[in-house]
Short mmCIF file of C-alpha atoms in Angstrom, two decimals:
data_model
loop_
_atom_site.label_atom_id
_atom_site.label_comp_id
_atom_site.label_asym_id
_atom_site.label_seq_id
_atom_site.Cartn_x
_atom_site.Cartn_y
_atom_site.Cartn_z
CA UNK A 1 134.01 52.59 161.94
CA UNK A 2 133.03 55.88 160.66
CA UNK A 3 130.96 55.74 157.75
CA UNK A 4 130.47 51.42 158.06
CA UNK A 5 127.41 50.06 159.34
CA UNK A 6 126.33 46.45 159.56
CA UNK A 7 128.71 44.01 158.54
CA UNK A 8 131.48 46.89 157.10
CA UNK A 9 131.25 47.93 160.68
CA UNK A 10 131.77 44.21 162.44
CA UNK A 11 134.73 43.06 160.12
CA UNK A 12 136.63 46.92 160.70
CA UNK A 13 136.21 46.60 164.61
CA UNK A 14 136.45 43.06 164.63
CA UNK A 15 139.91 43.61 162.63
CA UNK A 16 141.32 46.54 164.13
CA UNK A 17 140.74 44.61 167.74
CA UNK A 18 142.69 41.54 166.04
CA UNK A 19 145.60 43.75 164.24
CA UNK A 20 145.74 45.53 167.93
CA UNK A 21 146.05 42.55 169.69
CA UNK A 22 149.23 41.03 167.01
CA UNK A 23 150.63 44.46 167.23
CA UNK A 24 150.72 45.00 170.71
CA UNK A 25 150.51 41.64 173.03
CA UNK A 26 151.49 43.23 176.06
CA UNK A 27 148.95 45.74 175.80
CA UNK A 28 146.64 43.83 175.18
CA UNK A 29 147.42 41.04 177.64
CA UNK A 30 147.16 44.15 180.35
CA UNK A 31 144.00 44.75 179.39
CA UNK A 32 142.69 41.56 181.02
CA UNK A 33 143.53 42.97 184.60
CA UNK A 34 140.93 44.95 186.54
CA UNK A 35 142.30 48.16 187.56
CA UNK A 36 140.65 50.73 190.18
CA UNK A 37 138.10 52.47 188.73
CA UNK A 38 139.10 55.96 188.82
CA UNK A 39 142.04 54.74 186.62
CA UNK A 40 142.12 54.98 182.77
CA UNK A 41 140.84 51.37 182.35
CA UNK A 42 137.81 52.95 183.55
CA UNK A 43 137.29 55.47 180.59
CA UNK A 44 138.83 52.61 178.18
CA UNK A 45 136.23 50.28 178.40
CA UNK A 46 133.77 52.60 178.55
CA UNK A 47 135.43 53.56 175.31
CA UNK A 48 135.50 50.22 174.25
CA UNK A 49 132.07 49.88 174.90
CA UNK A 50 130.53 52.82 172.99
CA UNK A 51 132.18 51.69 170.33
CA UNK A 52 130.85 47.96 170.15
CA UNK A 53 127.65 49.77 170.47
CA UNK A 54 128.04 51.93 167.29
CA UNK A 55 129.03 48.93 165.57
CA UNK A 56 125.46 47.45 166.67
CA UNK A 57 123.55 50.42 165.84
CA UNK A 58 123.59 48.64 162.06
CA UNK A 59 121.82 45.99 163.16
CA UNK A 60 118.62 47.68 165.25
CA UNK A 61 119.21 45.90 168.42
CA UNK A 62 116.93 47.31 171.46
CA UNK A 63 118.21 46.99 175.41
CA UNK A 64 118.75 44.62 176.51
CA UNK A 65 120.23 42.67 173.29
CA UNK A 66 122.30 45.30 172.66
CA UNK A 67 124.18 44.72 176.33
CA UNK A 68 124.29 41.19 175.23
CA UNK A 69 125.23 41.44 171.66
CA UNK A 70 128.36 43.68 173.51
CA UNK A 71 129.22 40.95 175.71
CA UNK A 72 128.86 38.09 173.31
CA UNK A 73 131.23 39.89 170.49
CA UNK A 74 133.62 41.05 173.12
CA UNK A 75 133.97 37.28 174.21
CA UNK A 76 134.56 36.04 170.71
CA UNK A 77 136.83 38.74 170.01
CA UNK A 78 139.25 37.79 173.13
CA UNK A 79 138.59 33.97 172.67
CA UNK A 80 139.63 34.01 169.16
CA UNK A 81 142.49 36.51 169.28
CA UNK A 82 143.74 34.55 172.91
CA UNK A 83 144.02 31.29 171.25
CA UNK A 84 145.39 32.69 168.32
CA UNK A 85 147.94 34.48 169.69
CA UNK A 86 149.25 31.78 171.78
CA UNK A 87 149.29 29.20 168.83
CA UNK A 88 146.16 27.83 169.77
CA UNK A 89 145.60 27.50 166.13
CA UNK A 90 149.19 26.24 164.52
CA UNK A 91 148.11 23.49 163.69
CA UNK A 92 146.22 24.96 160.53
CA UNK A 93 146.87 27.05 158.26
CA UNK A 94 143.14 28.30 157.52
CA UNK A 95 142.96 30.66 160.39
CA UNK A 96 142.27 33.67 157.97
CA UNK A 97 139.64 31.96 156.36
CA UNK A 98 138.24 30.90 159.61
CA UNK A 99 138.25 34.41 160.98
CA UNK A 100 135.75 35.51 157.97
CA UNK A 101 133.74 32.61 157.91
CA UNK A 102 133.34 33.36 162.24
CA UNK A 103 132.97 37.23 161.14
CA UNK A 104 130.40 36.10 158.54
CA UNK A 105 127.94 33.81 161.33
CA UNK A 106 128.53 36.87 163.85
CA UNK A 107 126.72 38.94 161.26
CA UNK A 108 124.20 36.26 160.54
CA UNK A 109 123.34 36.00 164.30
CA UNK A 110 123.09 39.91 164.60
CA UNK A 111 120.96 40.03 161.63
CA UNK A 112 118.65 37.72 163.42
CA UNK A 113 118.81 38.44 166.90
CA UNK A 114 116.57 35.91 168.97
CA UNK A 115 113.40 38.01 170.36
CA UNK A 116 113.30 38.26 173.96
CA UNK A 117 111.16 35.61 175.63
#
């Protein structure tokens, strides 16, 4: 992420999380388990976290969008790269171009944040 901001910054993180996941499925199927907290899973989602939250600093969001914005990218992220990885999407062969259209309406949606009511 260094040197990306806005959407530079989304489709590298969003990416590298993707190319992880391919790359390394039991990892990354481990990383679904909650482990005691004064393991390492502890300091790798805080990791995990900070980083998400660089990613946002692009886009301006205050607290408490930013906690959201972290949550709701971190869901699409697994969604996406669970189905995928399990052949949830074999049935088409578009699922690059779907990936950058979804990375293209994430940005969209950070870009425009909803205000806080």
């Amino acid at each position: 992420l260094a040197g990306r901001s806005g959407k530079d910054a989304l489709v590298a993180f969003a990416n590298a999380y993707r190319d992880y996941a391919r790359e390394h499925p039991g990892r990354y199927a481990a990383t679904r388990f909650e482990l005691a907290p004064e393991g390492a899973s502890a300091e790798a989602a805080t990791r995990h976290s900070e980083m998400t939250r660089a990613l946002l600093r692009g886009y301006d969001l205050p607290e408490p969008a930013q906690t959201d914005a972290v949550r709701l990218l971190h869901g699409f992220f697994h969604g996406y790269v669970s189905l995928e990885t399990a052949g949830g999407f074999s049935h088409s062969k578009a699922v690059e171009e779907s990936w950058a259209r979804n990375l293209d309406a994430l940005d969209v949606l950070l870009r425009n944040w909803p205000s806080q009511v």
